[in-house]
């Protein structure tokens, strides 16, 4: 066990935990931030995507000991009022079916749009290929990302 | 307007406060999902009135509607309340939706399966709304001393034109709750619908995009422990022994013990089908600690039956396919004679592998079992059956068992089989503590209840004019006999023979989205394409000729057939027009068509693709659907799109194989699921507008698209695709 100070969603969190614990379980079990989802535990599905600084990372592969003083953002902290352009676009396109993977999709898409505000269709597909949606909402995800890109540039 | 008797499920209309949570709580939870405006804050209801088991009305006119059925992503949580709201005649913006708990006293068929929620709920839901509306009218009639028949409603406002009286629903709610349930209520004419048939966004959307806790896996309760299971590593193995002492001493681990989920004498339900009785349970403080303990634990397993590999299944299925069953499932005319007389005969064999359901949210369940009662929370498609099993397993009266369904991270049939709920209850009872059972992805993928593996052989005979004179289908599957003998083209061919047999295996199988149809539709529609080509006919015209036959001059008793040939031909004609079948193909795209009927709905699709090396790029899918009245077109299209992507994905990329009883794929690094870049670029859906009572949409778009894909692949590559998955190499994930 070791002590950690984490900067999560703009707040500092202190906790004592096994240093090998992946951030996914730190968030879900210890901090009760359950918006970040468990899907595979092997970085293949993207359901656990969070932001480390501005970068989208798979929290199931990120041990707490590797975080250091980098800022973490989860779906709960992506925007104050749930009105990030990507969240709004998701609502406008009524993207989700079961909804389970969508926090990961939104976190991946929002980091991607920050690095590439005007993506082509092919770039969107490549960027989103690591996020599985078992319900098959891929066409709506693409539309919502395009809509968010347009609104961010407006 | 139609007058209907309210006797149907009258129990639902008894005044009931049996629902979980008080009215005020429901009001506040509505506000919790969004940031209230000052107007909304002003309008926080002071009091709620139970009108019937399905709805409550607040003094300020807000309405809370209970959505009775489990939500697995099919969006019944929006659609079912829309039906109630329509007949209640309320503004949809004033509606809050809550998931109803399991309550068999009030609700019927609280089950998600077979695309039947809307079809079976239609009448009861309309009645619930219409009855409440009528009670509000009766309360107003008494208050205003005017005849109820002169009172009208519109969007939550009650009006009596003659006396110039008007009141909001909220003002009459208290009085309405005391009115006797009317014997007869009017239902709206479809032409007067203002909610049904309009696009309404998913009621849980704001919670989904902000990561609010909604799923079973998100449950956190005071004093709750995490539990995990270890199941046998192979089908054909069972628990023998273990030495758990060292693991019990690991940090955070509370206990490690074997469990018998279904001890002898327990009355199991069909929904317990895939459950393994003897498991090892690991209980600890956190998920990560339990995962570490599972890895460290060595369990001895013993072989109890044959350890089968995929090659064994394949060989046994082939042998069975080559064996003539003793009895035909259906026979019209004389197939053997017709084949002898045919100018051309064609025979083809198709196959598909086992598939895992792979819901994104792995199996899990919360349970808190004490000596007196059991509280269960979690993702379950069949809560009523879980409750019945628990009565037997826990030896506890039904009324002491409280089950609440959480929003589910996918179902696809997997959560019909609620053994995980029973496991959670057994573990909680032993620990004397609240526990949340969590499967790892590997536990989930290797546990079973798979889509069976299948083989089917078709044979068709044409006369010298290219007319279909004989059709034979023989299907086999693991634990499943595959063939629907009364589906198309039964009834459209003079000489028709359907045969089916199943191969018993120890690999557990079960319903997987559109059971049996998910394979046989693609095979049948691919074969149909090849037969049309042999007949030198356009594939759509060839099918339409057969439907004409089934309409005008059916073979046998048309009542025997499962389908309505007019509606079937209707979707095919619609998609032909919308896709501009004859002239619409662009450039180097290749085009395929298919149509199918299942789960009471009709679907036809045209699919355009190009090839990028060996990989198909789906340019567009046009989809015509006849499911009768469409409740919520926005989410209906979503279901259609999802089914299409699911069908294309699994037929092209997915499979589960076995080596000595052990699944060879355990996680998404080896099990391929369709990815964003492999999905169609565009899907356009067209609904037939015919005013027929609604049928389901969760499954029907999946089966035929596999045929449309196979037929388009042939046009592009010159190869016929008989065996799924069409592309089996491992994809590289970025």
Short mmCIF file of C-alpha atoms in Angstrom, two decimals, chain A residues 12-117:
data_model
loop_
_atom_site.label_atom_id
_atom_site.label_comp_id
_atom_site.label_asym_id
_atom_site.label_seq_id
_atom_site.Cartn_x
_atom_site.Cartn_y
_atom_site.Cartn_z
CA UNK A 12 -7.12 16.80 -5.36
CA UNK A 13 -7.87 13.34 -4.02
CA UNK A 14 -5.81 11.56 -1.39
CA UNK A 15 -5.87 7.84 -1.04
CA UNK A 16 -3.93 4.82 0.13
CA UNK A 17 -3.94 1.92 -2.28
CA UNK A 18 -1.83 -0.87 -3.77
CA UNK A 19 0.44 0.97 -6.24
CA UNK A 20 -0.24 -1.61 -8.98
CA UNK A 21 -3.97 -0.82 -8.96
CA UNK A 22 -5.09 0.40 -12.40
CA UNK A 23 -6.71 3.84 -12.44
CA UNK A 24 -9.91 2.17 -13.70
CA UNK A 25 -10.41 0.49 -10.34
CA UNK A 26 -9.11 3.42 -8.36
CA UNK A 27 -11.79 5.55 -9.96
CA UNK A 28 -14.58 3.00 -9.72
CA UNK A 29 -13.94 1.29 -6.39
CA UNK A 30 -12.08 3.88 -4.33
CA UNK A 31 -13.36 7.23 -5.61
CA UNK A 32 -16.86 6.03 -6.64
CA UNK A 33 -16.46 7.66 -10.04
CA UNK A 34 -18.22 4.86 -11.92
CA UNK A 35 -18.76 6.68 -15.24
CA UNK A 36 -15.48 5.14 -16.43
CA UNK A 37 -16.41 1.62 -17.46
CA UNK A 38 -14.80 -1.80 -17.30
CA UNK A 39 -15.07 -3.67 -20.59
CA UNK A 40 -12.04 -5.89 -21.13
CA UNK A 41 -9.13 -4.98 -18.84
CA UNK A 42 -6.66 -5.45 -21.70
CA UNK A 43 -6.90 -2.11 -23.56
CA UNK A 44 -8.91 -3.55 -26.43
CA UNK A 45 -12.38 -2.04 -26.02
CA UNK A 46 -11.89 1.57 -24.91
CA UNK A 47 -14.74 1.61 -22.39
CA UNK A 48 -12.34 2.82 -19.67
CA UNK A 49 -10.95 5.79 -21.61
CA UNK A 50 -9.99 8.84 -19.53
CA UNK A 51 -7.82 11.89 -20.20
CA UNK A 52 -4.33 12.06 -18.77
CA UNK A 53 -3.53 15.69 -19.42
CA UNK A 54 -4.96 16.15 -22.92
CA UNK A 55 -4.34 12.57 -24.01
CA UNK A 56 -6.94 9.80 -24.11
CA UNK A 57 -5.62 6.75 -22.24
CA UNK A 58 -6.97 3.34 -21.27
CA UNK A 59 -7.34 3.54 -17.51
CA UNK A 60 -7.31 -0.27 -17.19
CA UNK A 61 -3.64 -0.21 -18.22
CA UNK A 62 -2.59 2.81 -16.18
CA UNK A 63 -1.36 1.88 -12.68
CA UNK A 64 -1.93 4.62 -10.12
CA UNK A 65 1.81 4.73 -9.52
CA UNK A 66 2.39 5.96 -13.08
CA UNK A 67 0.07 8.98 -12.84
CA UNK A 68 2.35 11.28 -10.85
CA UNK A 69 1.11 14.86 -10.90
CA UNK A 70 -0.64 14.65 -14.26
CA UNK A 71 -4.22 15.88 -14.38
CA UNK A 72 -6.89 13.26 -14.84
CA UNK A 73 -10.25 14.00 -16.40
CA UNK A 74 -13.09 11.47 -16.37
CA UNK A 75 -16.50 11.61 -18.01
CA UNK A 76 -17.87 13.15 -14.80
CA UNK A 77 -15.47 16.06 -15.19
CA UNK A 78 -15.52 16.55 -18.96
CA UNK A 79 -17.78 19.57 -18.51
CA UNK A 80 -19.47 21.18 -15.56
CA UNK A 81 -23.02 20.96 -16.89
CA UNK A 82 -22.79 18.03 -19.28
CA UNK A 83 -22.60 20.46 -22.18
CA UNK A 84 -19.24 19.77 -23.78
CA UNK A 85 -19.75 19.99 -27.58
CA UNK A 86 -19.17 16.24 -27.86
CA UNK A 87 -21.74 15.49 -25.14
CA UNK A 88 -24.22 17.83 -26.81
CA UNK A 89 -23.64 16.24 -30.19
CA UNK A 90 -24.19 12.79 -28.66
CA UNK A 91 -27.56 13.96 -27.34
CA UNK A 92 -28.54 15.65 -30.59
CA UNK A 93 -27.77 12.54 -32.63
CA UNK A 94 -29.35 10.25 -29.97
CA UNK A 95 -26.27 8.07 -30.43
CA UNK A 96 -26.57 5.46 -27.69
CA UNK A 97 -28.45 2.22 -27.35
CA UNK A 98 -27.39 0.48 -24.14
CA UNK A 99 -25.07 3.41 -23.38
CA UNK A 100 -22.38 1.42 -21.59
CA UNK A 101 -19.47 2.15 -23.95
CA UNK A 102 -20.43 5.75 -24.60
CA UNK A 103 -18.44 7.42 -21.81
CA UNK A 104 -15.33 5.87 -23.32
CA UNK A 105 -16.39 6.86 -26.84
CA UNK A 106 -17.01 10.46 -25.71
CA UNK A 107 -13.70 10.70 -23.84
CA UNK A 108 -11.81 9.33 -26.83
CA UNK A 109 -13.66 11.57 -29.29
CA UNK A 110 -13.17 14.72 -27.20
CA UNK A 111 -9.40 14.18 -26.87
CA UNK A 112 -9.20 13.37 -30.57
CA UNK A 113 -11.06 16.54 -31.61
CA UNK A 114 -8.78 18.62 -29.44
CA UNK A 115 -5.77 17.31 -31.36
CA UNK A 116 -7.54 17.31 -34.72
CA UNK A 117 -10.40 19.82 -34.86
#
